[in-house]
Amino acid sequence: MKNIAYFLTSGLMVMALASCEKNLEVAGAAEGNSMLSIITRAAEGDAKVSYPVLIYAMNPDGQCVRRQQINSAADQLMMKLEPMTYQIYAVGGATDGDYTLPGQDGATATSEITLNAEVEHDDLMTANNSVTIAEDEDATLTLSMSRKVMEMESIVIQNVPTTISKVSITLTPIYSDLLLNGSYTSTTFTKTIDLTEAADGTTWELANPIYMLPSNGNATITVKFEKNNTVNSFSYTAPVALEANKHIRIQGQYNGSGQFNLVGTITGVQWDGTTTIEFTFNENGSTGSFDDSGNDNQNDDGIEEGAAPAATTIYKDCYVFSTTDDETGEYKIVKLLYNNEVDITGTGKTQEEVMTEINAALPTFSINGITGWKLPSAEEVDIFKSLIPSANSNFENIDGAKKISTSSEGYYYMDDVTLKTFYRNSTYTLLDQPFTSGQHLRPVKTLKFNKNAQ
């Protein structure tokens, strides 16, 4: 009887285990007769795909049934799947050595892609799309990868006193982790970047470009100077977030004499536009202005209505000194010269004092709904310097416009992080003139138009 009971019990256990195994089967996990081919490409505006690319296939219940890897653009990924609808997720640029990545078991759309300690981010990209697989039918899915990081391309702080032993930049709040579905976790942290002293002893800079996840809302930038174990910190909250798919350049210049006063520029060059944040800050606070030529006009979609005006014409009472195609060939980038100016009066002022006045004056420039004007760059002055006679001729026909002076009066522009002056006389333009106070402010503006608009 004991043996009979033992065999009955054992049989029941085997049957129960078999039943459990059947109930635990995951839909789509079995290898079907249909083949899915997956191709990855860069989203519009991106130059490349970051490899390796990990592919996760999720069944309708959100369970991961496949996890495969594409190592290069030459590879073609193929999965044998059962017929049903799958959600396909991809993450590019994340290697197992630098990241903790979800495995096939337990992976979901909201699984975290976590950077390991003591390493920096790579050029992370993600994509996702759904695909329906039919019985005995092959399918092809193309995934457009979108960049999820920004690149801190360069940081340069100039004119640092030789008594300073350490210079660093902190950015906050920065997203801490990326999710498989391309969104970010709600947690943030402060990113500190130590700078390296250059050979001249007064310049501190970023040793190598680094990738970072973007900021969660408007970013606060803090410059820290350390001397004799004492740290002086100067913070500025930018009017915009630091976004993914942008290059970021931070350039600052110390102009104090016994006090820590900085004039700085942050320039973010998006693959399809440019963001410029100019700020002045010291121990008493900070002021700044903002320009975004990638999305810097008055419409919600960032694109001006109608066709782009031609160079050397007038648009909304301002002079068009440049009209060019953007990198994608889809848009026209139009640069305007304001039809009037502001005198920055007073002599003997420092560059920092003049920049404070310029930053206060720039928001007052507004014409026909166009705001967000900025100081011209050296490159922009180089474009319109030969067009000043044409601009003045056009300004003659606009009520209230003022011609650019062709006498000894100077105009401010930014050359890298240095405030300089240019002069225009009757025959030529003098560029690269050293900073002097008491000059004029004639701002510029960049707009974006659909190339094929009528």
GROMACS .gro file of C-alpha atoms in nm:
model
  454
    1MET     CA    1   0.000   0.000   0.000
    2LYS     CA    2   0.286   0.235   0.075
    3ASN     CA    3   0.432   0.176  -0.272
    4ILE     CA    4   0.093   0.227  -0.440
    5ALA     CA    5   0.044   0.551  -0.245
    6TYR     CA    6   0.394   0.665  -0.339
    7PHE     CA    7   0.337   0.608  -0.711
    8LEU     CA    8  -0.004   0.778  -0.699
    9THR     CA    9   0.146   1.078  -0.520
   10SER     CA   10   0.438   1.095  -0.762
   11GLY     CA   11   0.204   1.078  -1.060
   12LEU     CA   12  -0.012   1.354  -0.925
   13MET     CA   13   0.296   1.571  -0.867
   14VAL     CA   14   0.417   1.519  -1.226
   15MET     CA   15   0.070   1.606  -1.356
   16ALA     CA   16   0.060   1.917  -1.140
   17LEU     CA   17   0.404   2.029  -1.257
   18ALA     CA   18   0.306   1.974  -1.619
   19SER     CA   19  -0.010   2.178  -1.560
   20CYS     CA   20   0.196   2.461  -1.400
   21GLU     CA   21   0.438   2.461  -1.693
   22LYS     CA   22   0.148   2.492  -1.934
   23ASN     CA   23   0.001   2.784  -1.741
   24LEU     CA   24   0.339   2.961  -1.729
   25GLU     CA   25   0.393   2.956  -2.106
   26VAL     CA   26   0.449   3.308  -2.240
   27ALA     CA   27   0.258   3.401  -2.554
   28GLY     CA   28   0.501   3.467  -2.837
   29ALA     CA   29   0.797   3.310  -2.661
   30ALA     CA   30   0.788   2.999  -2.878
   31GLU     CA   31   0.968   3.013  -3.211
   32GLY     CA   32   0.707   3.062  -3.481
   33ASN     CA   33   0.712   3.018  -3.857
   34SER     CA   34   0.711   3.391  -3.939
   35MET     CA   35   1.025   3.595  -3.978
   36LEU     CA   36   1.061   3.958  -3.863
   37SER     CA   37   1.352   4.157  -4.008
   38ILE     CA   38   1.450   4.475  -3.821
   39ILE     CA   39   1.642   4.765  -3.975
   40THR     CA   40   1.765   5.063  -3.775
   41ARG     CA   41   1.826   5.411  -3.913
   42ALA     CA   42   1.894   5.754  -3.770
   43ALA     CA   43   1.600   5.987  -3.719
   44GLU     CA   44   1.593   6.295  -3.938
   45GLY     CA   45   1.870   6.534  -3.837
   46ASP     CA   46   2.091   6.265  -3.682
   47ALA     CA   47   2.402   6.156  -3.867
   48LYS     CA   48   2.436   5.797  -3.748
   49VAL     CA   49   2.306   5.514  -3.535
   50SER     CA   50   2.492   5.426  -3.216
   51TYR     CA   51   2.588   5.059  -3.199
   52PRO     CA   52   2.541   4.809  -3.051
   53VAL     CA   53   2.160   4.823  -3.070
   54LEU     CA   54   1.968   4.594  -2.836
   55ILE     CA   55   1.623   4.487  -2.961
   56TYR     CA   56   1.345   4.381  -2.721
   57ALA     CA   57   1.022   4.224  -2.852
   58MET     CA   58   0.722   4.248  -2.616
   59ASN     CA   59   0.400   4.049  -2.654
   60PRO     CA   60   0.053   4.207  -2.606
   61ASP     CA   61   0.081   4.138  -2.230
   62GLY     CA   62   0.401   4.347  -2.211
   63GLN     CA   63   0.626   4.045  -2.155
   64CYS     CA   64   0.962   4.031  -2.331
   65VAL     CA   65   0.984   3.728  -2.562
   66ARG     CA   66   1.305   3.811  -2.751
   67ARG     CA   67   1.624   4.008  -2.681
   68GLN     CA   68   1.875   4.028  -2.965
   69GLN     CA   69   2.161   4.260  -3.060
   70ILE     CA   70   2.269   4.440  -3.378
   71ASN     CA   71   2.642   4.514  -3.373
   72SER     CA   72   2.688   4.727  -3.685
   73ALA     CA   73   2.509   4.887  -3.978
   74ALA     CA   74   2.605   4.585  -4.187
   75ASP     CA   75   2.409   4.348  -3.962
   76GLN     CA   76   2.049   4.250  -4.028
   77LEU     CA   77   1.852   4.126  -3.730
   78MET     CA   78   1.596   3.850  -3.786
   79MET     CA   79   1.354   3.702  -3.533
   80LYS     CA   80   1.130   3.397  -3.572
   81LEU     CA   81   0.802   3.485  -3.402
   82GLU     CA   82   0.454   3.350  -3.350
   83PRO     CA   83   0.171   3.542  -3.520
   84MET     CA   84   0.049   3.830  -3.300
   85THR     CA   85   0.115   4.202  -3.248
   86TYR     CA   86   0.445   4.292  -3.085
   87GLN     CA   87   0.586   4.615  -2.944
   88ILE     CA   88   0.951   4.643  -3.043
   89TYR     CA   89   1.190   4.851  -2.833
   90ALA     CA   90   1.549   4.940  -2.923
   91VAL     CA   91   1.831   5.104  -2.731
   92GLY     CA   92   2.153   5.200  -2.907
   93GLY     CA   93   2.496   5.287  -2.771
   94ALA     CA   94   2.459   5.105  -2.440
   95THR     CA   95   2.712   4.829  -2.373
   96ASP     CA   96   2.699   4.580  -2.088
   97GLY     CA   97   3.032   4.702  -1.952
   98ASP     CA   98   2.912   5.060  -1.906
   99TYR     CA   99   2.543   5.005  -1.834
  100THR     CA  100   2.319   4.774  -1.635
  101LEU     CA  101   2.073   4.660  -1.901
  102PRO     CA  102   1.749   4.461  -1.867
  103GLY     CA  103   1.775   4.097  -1.971
  104GLN     CA  104   1.503   3.914  -2.158
  105ASP     CA  105   1.346   3.777  -1.842
  106GLY     CA  106   1.156   4.047  -1.665
  107ALA     CA  107   1.223   4.327  -1.916
  108THR     CA  108   0.935   4.572  -1.959
  109ALA     CA  109   0.882   4.901  -2.140
  110THR     CA  110   0.972   5.087  -1.821
  111SER     CA  111   1.286   4.890  -1.735
  112GLU     CA  112   1.574   5.120  -1.645
  113ILE     CA  113   1.896   5.157  -1.842
  114THR     CA  114   2.137   5.255  -1.565
  115LEU     CA  115   2.486   5.394  -1.611
  116ASN     CA  116   2.745   5.208  -1.406
  117ALA     CA  117   2.970   5.392  -1.162
  118GLU     CA  118   3.291   5.564  -1.276
  119VAL     CA  119   3.194   5.583  -1.644
  120GLU     CA  120   3.033   5.849  -1.864
  121HIS     CA  121   2.733   5.811  -2.092
  122ASP     CA  122   2.768   5.705  -2.452
  123ASP     CA  123   2.567   5.844  -2.745
  124LEU     CA  124   2.241   5.683  -2.628
  125MET     CA  125   1.951   5.638  -2.872
  126THR     CA  126   1.614   5.468  -2.843
  127ALA     CA  127   1.324   5.373  -3.070
  128ASN     CA  128   0.998   5.181  -3.045
  129ASN     CA  129   0.720   5.073  -3.277
  130SER     CA  130   0.455   4.804  -3.306
  131VAL     CA  131   0.436   4.534  -3.571
  132THR     CA  132   0.178   4.268  -3.644
  133ILE     CA  133   0.309   3.927  -3.749
  134ALA     CA  134   0.081   3.707  -3.962
  135GLU     CA  135   0.098   3.328  -3.992
  136ASP     CA  136   0.373   3.211  -4.233
  137GLU     CA  137   0.438   3.571  -4.344
  138ASP     CA  138   0.767   3.758  -4.329
  139ALA     CA  139   0.769   4.121  -4.219
  140THR     CA  140   1.022   4.405  -4.209
  141LEU     CA  141   1.023   4.682  -3.946
  142THR     CA  142   1.234   4.997  -3.970
  143LEU     CA  143   1.313   5.168  -3.640
  144SER     CA  144   1.407   5.538  -3.640
  145MET     CA  145   1.651   5.597  -3.357
  146SER     CA  146   1.626   5.921  -3.158
  147ARG     CA  147   1.914   6.062  -2.955
  148LYS     CA  148   1.843   6.075  -2.579
  149VAL     CA  149   2.156   6.257  -2.461
  150MET     CA  150   2.312   6.599  -2.506
  151GLU     CA  151   2.683   6.639  -2.567
  152MET     CA  152   2.883   6.869  -2.342
  153GLU     CA  153   3.115   6.964  -2.624
  154SER     CA  154   3.337   7.218  -2.452
  155ILE     CA  155   3.369   7.422  -2.135
  156VAL     CA  156   3.621   7.706  -2.126
  157ILE     CA  157   3.667   7.949  -1.838
  158GLN     CA  158   3.923   8.220  -1.915
  159ASN     CA  159   4.117   8.481  -1.716
  160VAL     CA  160   4.106   8.272  -1.399
  161PRO     CA  161   4.348   8.411  -1.135
  162THR     CA  162   4.657   8.197  -1.094
  163THR     CA  163   4.582   8.167  -0.721
  164ILE     CA  164   4.278   7.947  -0.799
  165SER     CA  165   4.357   7.579  -0.748
  166LYS     CA  166   4.039   7.419  -0.885
  167VAL     CA  167   3.752   7.516  -1.120
  168SER     CA  168   3.436   7.312  -1.173
  169ILE     CA  169   3.089   7.340  -1.326
  170THR     CA  170   2.774   7.183  -1.179
  171LEU     CA  171   2.447   7.133  -1.365
  172THR     CA  172   2.115   7.051  -1.199
  173PRO     CA  173   1.858   6.895  -1.217
  174ILE     CA  174   1.990   6.632  -1.461
  175TYR     CA  175   1.791   6.313  -1.530
  176SER     CA  176   1.957   6.014  -1.368
  177ASP     CA  177   1.833   5.720  -1.578
  178LEU     CA  178   1.673   5.634  -1.911
  179LEU     CA  179   1.386   5.389  -1.958
  180LEU     CA  180   1.359   5.129  -2.233
  181ASN     CA  181   1.062   5.313  -2.387
  182GLY     CA  182   1.275   5.628  -2.435
  183SER     CA  183   1.137   5.831  -2.144
  184TYR     CA  184   1.333   5.930  -1.834
  185THR     CA  185   1.296   5.836  -1.470
  186SER     CA  186   1.158   6.103  -1.238
  187THR     CA  187   1.476   6.102  -1.030
  188THR     CA  188   1.742   6.367  -1.092
  189PHE     CA  189   2.088   6.452  -0.966
  190THR     CA  190   2.355   6.721  -0.982
  191LYS     CA  191   2.632   6.664  -1.235
  192THR     CA  192   2.972   6.805  -1.141
  193ILE     CA  193   3.239   6.845  -1.408
  194ASP     CA  194   3.595   6.921  -1.300
  195LEU     CA  195   3.793   7.134  -1.543
  196THR     CA  196   4.159   7.098  -1.640
  197GLU     CA  197   4.408   7.383  -1.615
  198ALA     CA  198   4.557   7.479  -1.951
  199ALA     CA  199   4.922   7.556  -2.015
  200ASP     CA  200   4.873   7.933  -1.983
  201GLY     CA  201   4.769   7.892  -1.616
  202THR     CA  202   4.464   8.119  -1.655
  203THR     CA  203   4.235   7.902  -1.869
  204TRP     CA  204   4.042   7.602  -1.735
  205GLU     CA  205   3.863   7.372  -1.976
  206LEU     CA  206   3.685   7.043  -2.029
  207ALA     CA  207   3.944   6.778  -2.111
  208ASN     CA  208   3.717   6.575  -2.343
  209PRO     CA  209   3.356   6.603  -2.462
  210ILE     CA  210   3.106   6.400  -2.260
  211TYR     CA  211   2.749   6.283  -2.316
  212MET     CA  212   2.484   6.354  -2.052
  213LEU     CA  213   2.113   6.297  -2.008
  214PRO     CA  214   1.920   6.626  -2.040
  215SER     CA  215   1.792   6.846  -1.760
  216ASN     CA  216   1.449   6.809  -1.603
  217GLY     CA  217   1.324   7.162  -1.664
  218ASN     CA  218   1.529   7.480  -1.657
  219ALA     CA  219   1.889   7.407  -1.569
  220THR     CA  220   2.089   7.581  -1.299
  221ILE     CA  221   2.454   7.628  -1.389
  222THR     CA  222   2.704   7.688  -1.109
  223VAL     CA  223   3.068   7.786  -1.156
  224LYS     CA  224   3.292   7.705  -0.859
  225PHE     CA  225   3.637   7.852  -0.786
  226GLU     CA  226   3.844   7.689  -0.511
  227LYS     CA  227   4.129   7.867  -0.334
  228ASN     CA  228   4.297   7.763  -0.006
  229ASN     CA  229   4.012   7.517   0.066
  230THR     CA  230   3.756   7.797   0.024
  231VAL     CA  231   3.498   7.768  -0.255
  232ASN     CA  232   3.323   8.061  -0.423
  233SER     CA  233   3.010   7.957  -0.615
  234PHE     CA  234   2.813   8.159  -0.872
  235SER     CA  235   2.482   8.022  -0.998
  236TYR     CA  236   2.257   8.110  -1.287
  237THR     CA  237   1.923   7.950  -1.378
  238ALA     CA  238   1.884   7.930  -1.754
  239PRO     CA  239   1.546   8.026  -1.903
  240VAL     CA  240   1.528   7.692  -2.088
  241ALA     CA  241   1.600   7.325  -2.030
  242LEU     CA  242   1.922   7.168  -2.159
  243GLU     CA  243   1.775   6.933  -2.417
  244ALA     CA  244   1.872   6.602  -2.572
  245ASN     CA  245   2.016   6.604  -2.925
  246LYS     CA  246   2.210   6.926  -2.869
  247HIS     CA  247   2.576   7.011  -2.842
  248ILE     CA  248   2.642   7.236  -2.542
  249ARG     CA  249   2.931   7.481  -2.521
  250ILE     CA  250   2.992   7.679  -2.202
  251GLN     CA  251   3.232   7.968  -2.223
  252GLY     CA  252   3.305   8.206  -1.938
  253GLN     CA  253   3.547   8.486  -1.867
  254TYR     CA  254   3.661   8.618  -1.530
  255ASN     CA  255   3.678   8.997  -1.537
  256GLY     CA  256   3.708   9.088  -1.171
  257SER     CA  257   3.985   9.251  -0.976
  258GLY     CA  258   3.967   9.109  -0.629
  259GLN     CA  259   3.607   8.993  -0.669
  260PHE     CA  260   3.461   8.699  -0.856
  261ASN     CA  261   3.266   8.850  -1.144
  262LEU     CA  262   3.201   8.639  -1.453
  263VAL     CA  263   3.066   8.707  -1.800
  264GLY     CA  264   2.971   8.382  -1.969
  265THR     CA  265   2.801   8.232  -2.271
  266ILE     CA  266   2.635   7.894  -2.306
  267THR     CA  267   2.577   7.790  -2.665
  268GLY     CA  268   2.385   7.476  -2.750
  269VAL     CA  269   2.414   7.377  -3.114
  270GLN     CA  270   2.131   7.144  -3.200
  271TRP     CA  271   2.166   6.929  -3.506
  272ASP     CA  272   1.894   7.148  -3.660
  273GLY     CA  273   1.946   7.480  -3.479
  274THR     CA  274   2.131   7.686  -3.221
  275THR     CA  275   2.043   7.788  -2.867
  276THR     CA  276   2.234   8.073  -2.705
  277ILE     CA  277   2.206   8.173  -2.340
  278GLU     CA  278   2.412   8.473  -2.237
  279PHE     CA  279   2.451   8.555  -1.871
  280THR     CA  280   2.643   8.778  -1.634
  281PHE     CA  281   2.674   8.685  -1.271
  282ASN     CA  282   2.862   8.778  -0.956
  283GLU     CA  283   2.820   8.756  -0.581
  284ASN     CA  284   2.514   8.983  -0.599
  285GLY     CA  285   2.310   8.779  -0.845
  286SER     CA  286   2.277   8.716  -1.216
  287THR     CA  287   2.105   8.845  -1.529
  288GLY     CA  288   2.076   8.693  -1.873
  289SER     CA  289   1.916   8.676  -2.215
  290PHE     CA  290   1.811   8.387  -2.439
  291ASP     CA  291   1.805   8.312  -2.811
  292ASP     CA  292   1.715   7.987  -2.983
  293SER     CA  293   1.765   7.987  -3.357
  294GLY     CA  294   1.644   7.630  -3.381
  295ASN     CA  295   1.305   7.728  -3.239
  296ASP     CA  296   1.328   8.098  -3.183
  297ASN     CA  297   1.037   8.263  -3.355
  298GLN     CA  298   0.688   8.352  -3.251
  299ASN     CA  299   0.483   8.050  -3.357
  300ASP     CA  300   0.419   7.748  -3.137
  301ASP     CA  301   0.577   7.513  -3.394
  302GLY     CA  302   0.889   7.728  -3.419
  303ILE     CA  303   0.842   7.797  -3.791
  304GLU     CA  304   0.759   8.138  -3.940
  305GLU     CA  305   0.456   8.151  -4.165
  306GLY     CA  306   0.493   8.205  -4.539
  307ALA     CA  307   0.795   8.198  -4.766
  308ALA     CA  308   1.140   8.299  -4.647
  309PRO     CA  309   1.245   8.649  -4.755
  310ALA     CA  310   1.550   8.689  -4.977
  311ALA     CA  311   1.875   8.838  -4.855
  312THR     CA  312   1.915   9.219  -4.886
  313THR     CA  313   1.538   9.270  -4.857
  314ILE     CA  314   1.316   9.395  -4.573
  315TYR     CA  315   1.111   9.160  -4.355
  316LYS     CA  316   0.879   9.307  -4.092
  317ASP     CA  317   1.071   9.637  -4.108
  318CYS     CA  318   1.408   9.469  -4.046
  319TYR     CA  319   1.694   9.408  -4.288
  320VAL     CA  320   1.756   9.052  -4.410
  321PHE     CA  321   2.131   9.005  -4.428
  322SER     CA  322   2.140   8.628  -4.479
  323THR     CA  323   1.909   8.353  -4.609
  324THR     CA  324   2.052   8.000  -4.620
  325ASP     CA  325   1.935   7.638  -4.619
  326ASP     CA  326   1.965   7.452  -4.291
  327GLU     CA  327   2.156   7.122  -4.258
  328THR     CA  328   1.851   6.912  -4.349
  329GLY     CA  329   1.767   7.113  -4.661
  330GLU     CA  330   1.406   7.135  -4.539
  331TYR     CA  331   1.418   7.485  -4.390
  332LYS     CA  332   1.549   7.833  -4.466
  333ILE     CA  333   1.744   8.011  -4.192
  334VAL     CA  334   1.695   8.387  -4.211
  335LYS     CA  335   1.905   8.642  -4.020
  336LEU     CA  336   1.767   8.989  -3.950
  337LEU     CA  337   1.934   9.316  -3.852
  338TYR     CA  338   1.722   9.541  -3.631
  339ASN     CA  339   1.632   9.877  -3.785
  340ASN     CA  340   1.730  10.080  -3.479
  341GLU     CA  341   1.983  10.078  -3.197
  342VAL     CA  342   2.049  10.164  -2.832
  343ASP     CA  343   2.337  10.377  -2.707
  344ILE     CA  344   2.532  10.217  -2.422
  345THR     CA  345   2.651  10.547  -2.282
  346GLY     CA  346   2.928  10.633  -2.040
  347THR     CA  347   3.303  10.590  -2.061
  348GLY     CA  348   3.545  10.406  -1.837
  349LYS     CA  349   3.308  10.111  -1.778
  350THR     CA  350   3.432   9.753  -1.753
  351GLN     CA  351   3.322   9.485  -1.996
  352GLU     CA  352   3.108   9.330  -1.722
  353GLU     CA  353   2.929   9.660  -1.657
  354VAL     CA  354   2.862   9.708  -2.028
  355MET     CA  355   2.738   9.348  -2.065
  356THR     CA  356   2.497   9.407  -1.776
  357GLU     CA  357   2.355   9.708  -1.960
  358ILE     CA  358   2.337   9.516  -2.287
  359ASN     CA  359   2.152   9.227  -2.122
  360ALA     CA  360   1.906   9.477  -1.973
  361ALA     CA  361   1.856   9.648  -2.312
  362LEU     CA  362   1.809   9.338  -2.532
  363PRO     CA  363   1.459   9.248  -2.401
  364THR     CA  364   1.340   9.599  -2.498
  365PHE     CA  365   1.391   9.525  -2.868
  366SER     CA  366   1.061   9.414  -3.019
  367ILE     CA  367   0.915   9.478  -3.363
  368ASN     CA  368   0.610   9.335  -3.539
  369GLY     CA  369   0.589   9.047  -3.294
  370ILE     CA  370   0.957   8.952  -3.319
  371THR     CA  371   1.137   8.937  -2.984
  372GLY     CA  372   1.443   8.757  -2.847
  373TRP     CA  373   1.707   8.972  -3.016
  374LYS     CA  374   2.076   8.920  -2.931
  375LEU     CA  375   2.422   9.061  -2.983
  376PRO     CA  376   2.567   8.976  -3.324
  377SER     CA  377   2.846   8.722  -3.330
  378ALA     CA  378   3.177   8.775  -3.512
  379GLU     CA  379   3.052   8.541  -3.787
  380GLU     CA  380   2.731   8.744  -3.831
  381VAL     CA  381   2.920   9.075  -3.846
  382ASP     CA  382   3.144   8.919  -4.109
  383ILE     CA  383   2.833   8.845  -4.318
  384PHE     CA  384   2.662   9.183  -4.301
  385LYS     CA  385   2.968   9.413  -4.292
  386SER     CA  386   2.973   9.455  -4.671
  387LEU     CA  387   2.591   9.492  -4.679
  388ILE     CA  388   2.572   9.796  -4.450
  389PRO     CA  389   2.527  10.040  -4.745
  390SER     CA  390   2.238   9.821  -4.869
  391ALA     CA  391   2.087   9.807  -4.519
  392ASN     CA  392   2.108  10.186  -4.477
  393SER     CA  393   1.947  10.237  -4.817
  394ASN     CA  394   1.655  10.016  -4.712
  395PHE     CA  395   1.627  10.180  -4.370
  396GLU     CA  396   1.567  10.516  -4.544
  397ASN     CA  397   1.222  10.391  -4.644
  398ILE     CA  398   1.114  10.279  -4.294
  399ASP     CA  399   0.959  10.527  -4.053
  400GLY     CA  400   1.159  10.551  -3.731
  401ALA     CA  401   1.452  10.346  -3.862
  402LYS     CA  402   1.808  10.461  -3.799
  403LYS     CA  403   2.100  10.404  -4.032
  404ILE     CA  404   2.417  10.235  -3.913
  405SER     CA  405   2.674  10.506  -3.847
  406THR     CA  406   2.951  10.544  -4.104
  407SER     CA  407   3.156  10.779  -3.889
  408SER     CA  408   3.369  10.700  -3.586
  409GLU     CA  409   3.086  10.543  -3.381
  410GLY     CA  410   3.130  10.177  -3.288
  411TYR     CA  411   2.896   9.879  -3.246
  412TYR     CA  412   2.927   9.590  -3.002
  413TYR     CA  413   2.951   9.223  -3.101
  414MET     CA  414   3.061   8.899  -2.931
  415ASP     CA  415   3.377   8.727  -3.051
  416ASP     CA  416   3.370   8.394  -2.868
  417VAL     CA  417   3.338   8.519  -2.507
  418THR     CA  418   3.493   8.861  -2.563
  419LEU     CA  419   3.294   9.179  -2.619
  420LYS     CA  420   3.443   9.367  -2.913
  421THR     CA  421   3.360   9.663  -3.139
  422PHE     CA  422   3.332   9.715  -3.513
  423TYR     CA  423   3.330  10.047  -3.701
  424ARG     CA  424   3.198  10.130  -4.046
  425ASN     CA  425   3.328  10.423  -4.247
  426SER     CA  426   3.247  10.521  -4.603
  427THR     CA  427   3.465  10.254  -4.765
  428TYR     CA  428   3.533   9.963  -4.527
  429THR     CA  429   3.452   9.801  -4.192
  430LEU     CA  430   3.702   9.775  -3.908
  431LEU     CA  431   3.653   9.448  -3.721
  432ASP     CA  432   3.826   9.300  -3.418
  433GLN     CA  433   3.856   9.632  -3.240
  434PRO     CA  434   3.933   9.605  -2.865
  435PHE     CA  435   3.653   9.662  -2.618
  436THR     CA  436   3.574  10.022  -2.534
  437SER     CA  437   3.273  10.154  -2.346
  438GLY     CA  438   3.024  10.407  -2.478
  439GLN     CA  439   2.933  10.231  -2.806
  440HIS     CA  440   2.607  10.125  -2.976
  441LEU     CA  441   2.395   9.809  -2.961
  442ARG     CA  442   2.237   9.695  -3.291
  443PRO     CA  443   2.099   9.341  -3.234
  444VAL     CA  444   2.028   9.053  -3.473
  445LYS     CA  445   1.770   8.775  -3.486
  446THR     CA  446   1.752   8.433  -3.653
  447LEU     CA  447   1.422   8.296  -3.791
  448LYS     CA  448   1.328   7.965  -3.947
  449PHE     CA  449   1.097   7.909  -4.248
  450ASN     CA  450   0.971   7.605  -4.437
  451LYS     CA  451   1.175   7.596  -4.755
  452ASN     CA  452   0.881   7.514  -4.980
  453ALA     CA  453   0.628   7.750  -4.820
  454GLN     CA  454   0.440   7.985  -5.052
   0.00000   0.00000   0.00000
